Tab-separated table of C-alpha atoms in Angstrom:
chain	number	residue	atom	x	y	z
A	58	VAL	CA	26.508	-6.799	32.170
A	59	GLU	CA	26.142	-4.651	35.293
A	60	GLN	CA	28.514	-2.048	33.801
A	61	ILE	CA	26.292	-1.394	30.776
A	62	ASP	CA	23.947	1.547	31.165
A	63	ASN	CA	21.669	3.624	28.952
A	64	GLN	CA	24.576	5.800	27.780
A	65	THR	CA	26.625	2.744	26.732
A	66	ILE	CA	23.804	1.517	24.504
A	67	THR	CA	23.197	5.006	23.058
A	68	GLU	CA	26.908	5.505	22.280
A	69	TRP	CA	27.117	2.091	20.614
A	70	ARG	CA	24.060	2.880	18.499
A	71	ALA	CA	25.523	6.234	17.394
A	72	SER	CA	29.027	4.931	16.650
A	73	THR	CA	28.210	2.004	14.373
A	74	SER	CA	28.419	2.470	10.611
A	75	TYR	CA	26.014	-0.323	9.687
A	76	LYS	CA	22.673	0.263	7.957
A	77	PRO	CA	19.870	1.494	10.234
A	78	SER	CA	17.854	-1.696	9.589
A	79	THR	CA	20.811	-3.830	10.745
A	80	VAL	CA	21.412	-1.717	13.850
A	81	ASN	CA	17.710	-1.831	14.730
A	82	THR	CA	17.665	-5.626	14.365
A	83	TRP	CA	20.644	-5.918	16.718
A	84	LEU	CA	19.065	-3.413	19.090
A	85	ALA	CA	15.932	-5.572	19.233
A	86	GLY	CA	18.075	-8.541	20.243
A	87	ILE	CA	19.899	-6.501	22.881
A	88	ARG	CA	16.563	-5.241	24.229
A	89	ALA	CA	15.215	-8.790	24.460
A	90	PHE	CA	18.324	-9.954	26.322
A	91	PHE	CA	18.237	-7.142	28.885
A	92	ALA	CA	14.471	-7.490	29.332
A	93	TRP	CA	15.061	-11.151	30.171
A	94	ALA	CA	17.988	-10.295	32.496
A	95	ALA	CA	15.924	-7.694	34.375
A	96	GLY	CA	12.930	-10.049	34.579
A	97	ALA	CA	15.146	-12.836	35.943
A	98	ARG	CA	16.604	-10.355	38.483
A	99	ARG	CA	20.138	-10.761	37.093
A	100	ILE	CA	20.345	-6.963	36.811
A	101	VAL	CA	18.563	-4.191	38.692
A	102	HIS	CA	17.770	-1.918	35.743
A	103	ASN	CA	17.193	-2.534	32.013
A	104	PRO	CA	19.710	-0.214	30.265
A	105	THR	CA	17.848	-0.333	26.957
A	106	GLN	CA	14.778	1.474	28.285
A	107	GLY	CA	14.364	4.778	26.506
A	108	VAL	CA	16.865	3.957	23.752
A	109	LYS	CA	15.137	4.719	20.465
A	110	PRO	CA	15.801	2.865	17.217
A	111	VAL	CA	17.898	4.481	14.494
A	112	LYS	CA	15.798	6.557	12.111
A	113	ARG	CA	15.869	5.363	8.550
A	114	GLN	CA	16.264	7.868	5.748
A	115	ARG	CA	13.342	7.254	3.451
A	116	ALA	CA	14.312	7.661	-0.159
A	117	HIS	CA	11.394	8.501	-2.414
A	118	LEU	CA	12.078	6.192	-5.308
A	119	ARG	CA	8.790	6.889	-7.049
A	120	ASP	CA	7.838	9.956	-9.019
A	121	PRO	CA	4.201	11.026	-9.196
A	122	LEU	CA	2.559	11.338	-12.563
A	123	THR	CA	1.896	14.876	-13.754
A	124	THR	CA	-1.666	15.998	-14.411
A	125	LEU	CA	-0.967	15.807	-18.138
A	126	GLU	CA	0.374	12.243	-17.805
A	127	VAL	CA	-2.721	11.158	-15.864
A	128	LYS	CA	-4.981	12.654	-18.538
A	129	ARG	CA	-2.995	10.947	-21.301
A	130	VAL	CA	-3.155	7.559	-19.537
A	131	LEU	CA	-6.930	7.832	-19.025
A	132	SER	CA	-7.445	8.907	-22.641
A	133	LYS	CA	-5.877	5.662	-23.912
A	134	VAL	CA	-8.617	3.437	-22.440
A	135	LYS	CA	-11.322	2.186	-24.835
A	136	THR	CA	-14.240	2.576	-22.435
A	137	GLU	CA	-16.769	1.096	-24.883
A	138	THR	CA	-15.389	-2.427	-24.218
A	139	VAL	CA	-15.871	-4.537	-21.085
A	140	GLN	CA	-12.122	-4.626	-20.494
A	141	GLY	CA	-11.954	-0.884	-21.025
A	142	LYS	CA	-14.680	-0.259	-18.443
A	143	ARG	CA	-12.805	-2.366	-15.874
A	144	ASP	CA	-9.420	-0.827	-16.631
A	145	TYR	CA	-10.807	2.709	-16.628
A	146	ALA	CA	-12.437	2.115	-13.223
A	147	ILE	CA	-9.114	0.843	-11.820
A	148	LEU	CA	-7.141	3.759	-13.265
A	149	CYS	CA	-9.659	6.373	-12.102
A	150	LEU	CA	-9.774	4.860	-8.635
A	151	MET	CA	-5.994	5.024	-8.349
A	152	ALA	CA	-5.679	8.480	-9.933
A	153	TYR	CA	-8.524	10.272	-8.155
A	154	THR	CA	-8.350	8.664	-4.696
A	155	GLY	CA	-4.734	7.539	-4.312
A	156	VAL	CA	-5.777	3.930	-3.713
A	157	ARG	CA	-2.789	1.591	-3.981
A	158	GLN	CA	-2.615	-1.486	-6.175
A	159	VAL	CA	-2.822	-3.828	-3.166
A	160	GLU	CA	-6.032	-2.083	-2.098
A	161	VAL	CA	-7.461	-2.426	-5.614
A	162	HIS	CA	-6.485	-6.111	-5.539
A	163	ARG	CA	-8.168	-6.740	-2.159
A	164	ALA	CA	-11.345	-4.732	-2.831
A	165	ASN	CA	-14.614	-6.680	-2.801
A	166	LEU	CA	-18.011	-5.656	-4.110
A	167	GLU	CA	-19.376	-5.399	-0.555
A	168	ASP	CA	-16.636	-2.871	0.297
A	169	LEU	CA	-18.349	-0.408	-2.050
A	170	GLN	CA	-21.091	1.451	-0.200
A	171	THR	CA	-23.192	4.586	-0.516
A	172	ARG	CA	-22.792	7.329	2.091
A	173	GLY	CA	-24.963	10.349	1.459
A	174	ASN	CA	-24.463	11.394	-2.153
A	175	TYR	CA	-21.173	9.530	-2.593
A	176	LEU	CA	-19.802	6.082	-3.112
A	177	VAL	CA	-17.196	5.034	-0.567
A	178	LEU	CA	-14.774	2.134	-0.757
A	179	ARG	CA	-13.677	0.415	2.437
A	180	LEU	CA	-9.996	-0.490	2.260
A	181	GLN	CA	-7.724	-3.173	3.600
A	182	GLY	CA	-4.282	-1.641	3.322
A	183	LYS	CA	-0.866	-3.249	3.199
A	184	GLY	CA	-0.075	-5.099	6.420
A	185	ARG	CA	-3.659	-4.726	7.699
A	186	LYS	CA	-5.993	-7.556	8.626
A	187	GLU	CA	-9.177	-5.496	8.691
A	188	ARG	CA	-10.898	-3.115	6.303
A	189	ASP	CA	-10.410	-0.215	8.681
A	190	ASP	CA	-9.995	2.659	6.245
A	191	MET	CA	-12.013	4.138	3.405
A	192	VAL	CA	-11.884	6.542	0.494
A	193	VAL	CA	-14.738	8.684	-0.752
A	194	LEU	CA	-15.263	8.645	-4.492
A	195	VAL	CA	-15.938	12.379	-4.663
A	196	HIS	CA	-14.959	13.122	-8.248
A	197	PRO	CA	-17.748	12.304	-10.728
A	198	ASN	CA	-15.229	10.694	-13.099
A	199	VAL	CA	-14.328	7.978	-10.610
A	200	GLN	CA	-17.940	7.449	-9.486
A	201	ASN	CA	-19.110	7.068	-13.100
A	202	ALA	CA	-16.175	4.810	-13.990
A	203	VAL	CA	-16.889	2.427	-11.106
A	204	LEU	CA	-20.644	2.391	-11.822
A	205	ASP	CA	-19.987	1.714	-15.531
A	206	TRP	CA	-17.807	-1.248	-14.567
A	207	LEU	CA	-20.485	-2.548	-12.190
A	208	SER	CA	-23.064	-2.374	-14.974
A	209	VAL	CA	-21.144	-5.107	-16.826
A	210	ARG	CA	-19.596	-6.891	-13.848
A	211	GLN	CA	-23.018	-7.284	-12.244
A	212	TYR	CA	-23.611	-7.623	-8.521
A	213	GLU	CA	-22.301	-11.093	-7.717
A	214	PRO	CA	-20.389	-11.145	-4.409
A	215	GLY	CA	-16.626	-11.366	-4.573
A	216	ALA	CA	-13.693	-9.388	-5.907
A	217	LEU	CA	-14.532	-5.924	-7.204
A	218	PHE	CA	-12.089	-6.254	-10.089
A	219	THR	CA	-12.027	-9.604	-11.842
A	220	SER	CA	-10.136	-11.261	-14.641
A	221	LEU	CA	-11.684	-11.356	-18.094
A	222	SER	CA	-9.312	-13.947	-19.588
A	223	ASN	CA	-10.623	-17.411	-20.510
A	224	ALA	CA	-8.242	-19.151	-18.097
A	225	SER	CA	-9.275	-17.202	-14.979
A	226	LYS	CA	-12.529	-15.451	-15.883
A	227	GLY	CA	-14.348	-14.072	-12.838
A	228	GLU	CA	-11.405	-14.596	-10.480
A	229	ARG	CA	-9.794	-11.771	-8.517
A	230	LEU	CA	-7.228	-9.823	-10.529
A	231	SER	CA	-3.738	-10.557	-9.255
A	232	LEU	CA	-1.360	-7.815	-8.175
A	233	ARG	CA	0.789	-8.627	-11.182
A	234	ALA	CA	-2.179	-8.308	-13.534
A	235	ILE	CA	-3.079	-4.900	-12.062
A	236	ARG	CA	0.524	-3.755	-12.417
A	237	ASP	CA	0.638	-4.985	-16.024
A	238	ILE	CA	-2.644	-3.236	-16.875
A	239	VAL	CA	-1.435	0.093	-15.493
A	240	LYS	CA	2.027	-0.198	-17.054
A	241	GLY	CA	0.444	-1.068	-20.412
A	242	TYR	CA	-1.492	2.192	-20.401
A	243	TYR	CA	1.604	4.076	-19.259
A	244	GLY	CA	3.392	2.760	-22.323
A	245	ALA	CA	0.520	3.673	-24.623
A	246	ALA	CA	0.424	7.188	-23.152
A	247	GLY	CA	4.180	7.713	-23.472
A	248	VAL	CA	4.782	7.856	-19.727
A	249	VAL	CA	8.470	7.106	-19.365
A	250	GLY	CA	10.848	6.635	-16.467
A	251	GLY	CA	11.482	3.699	-14.157
A	252	ASN	CA	10.279	5.737	-11.174
A	253	LYS	CA	6.775	6.117	-12.638
A	254	THR	CA	5.231	3.085	-10.997
A	255	THR	CA	1.693	1.921	-10.231
A	256	HIS	CA	2.332	3.105	-6.677
């Protein structure tokens, strides 16, 4: 163990042909071992200090919708129905603010607030425990869509977007339900391609 230094760890990291996630998992184990060894005074210096994890190449597996596709999707919603008002509000929120489906799923009525002339939505993102981010509903289309939905949803506390089915009426829409709603309108609008996701 005394013969291993920073360069040894760096060379090992660079020479392996395993996936970056695998190498980084092993590196975490090696770090923990040497941190223990240094803490227990078995070695003088921790050789893993300063060794950075392997960078992962991020493949963009999702394609954004074109402006025309977004317009076609929104045009397929029957906004005169209660379901249409809810679905249109969800779609506008995602299209105009970039809110993700998990943020739509977690949104509560009390997260919607007025700041100046705009509505804002406080967000609890993926992997977050707090609602520590927000989006401003600047575009009139998204503001009107959300207000139209609220006019029929009413102002009872709880989930912002609720189920309308008999089995789960008033309950928070599940992630799967949100995904199915969006994909249904994609199909109706002729949006094709496996990379065109709700993300």
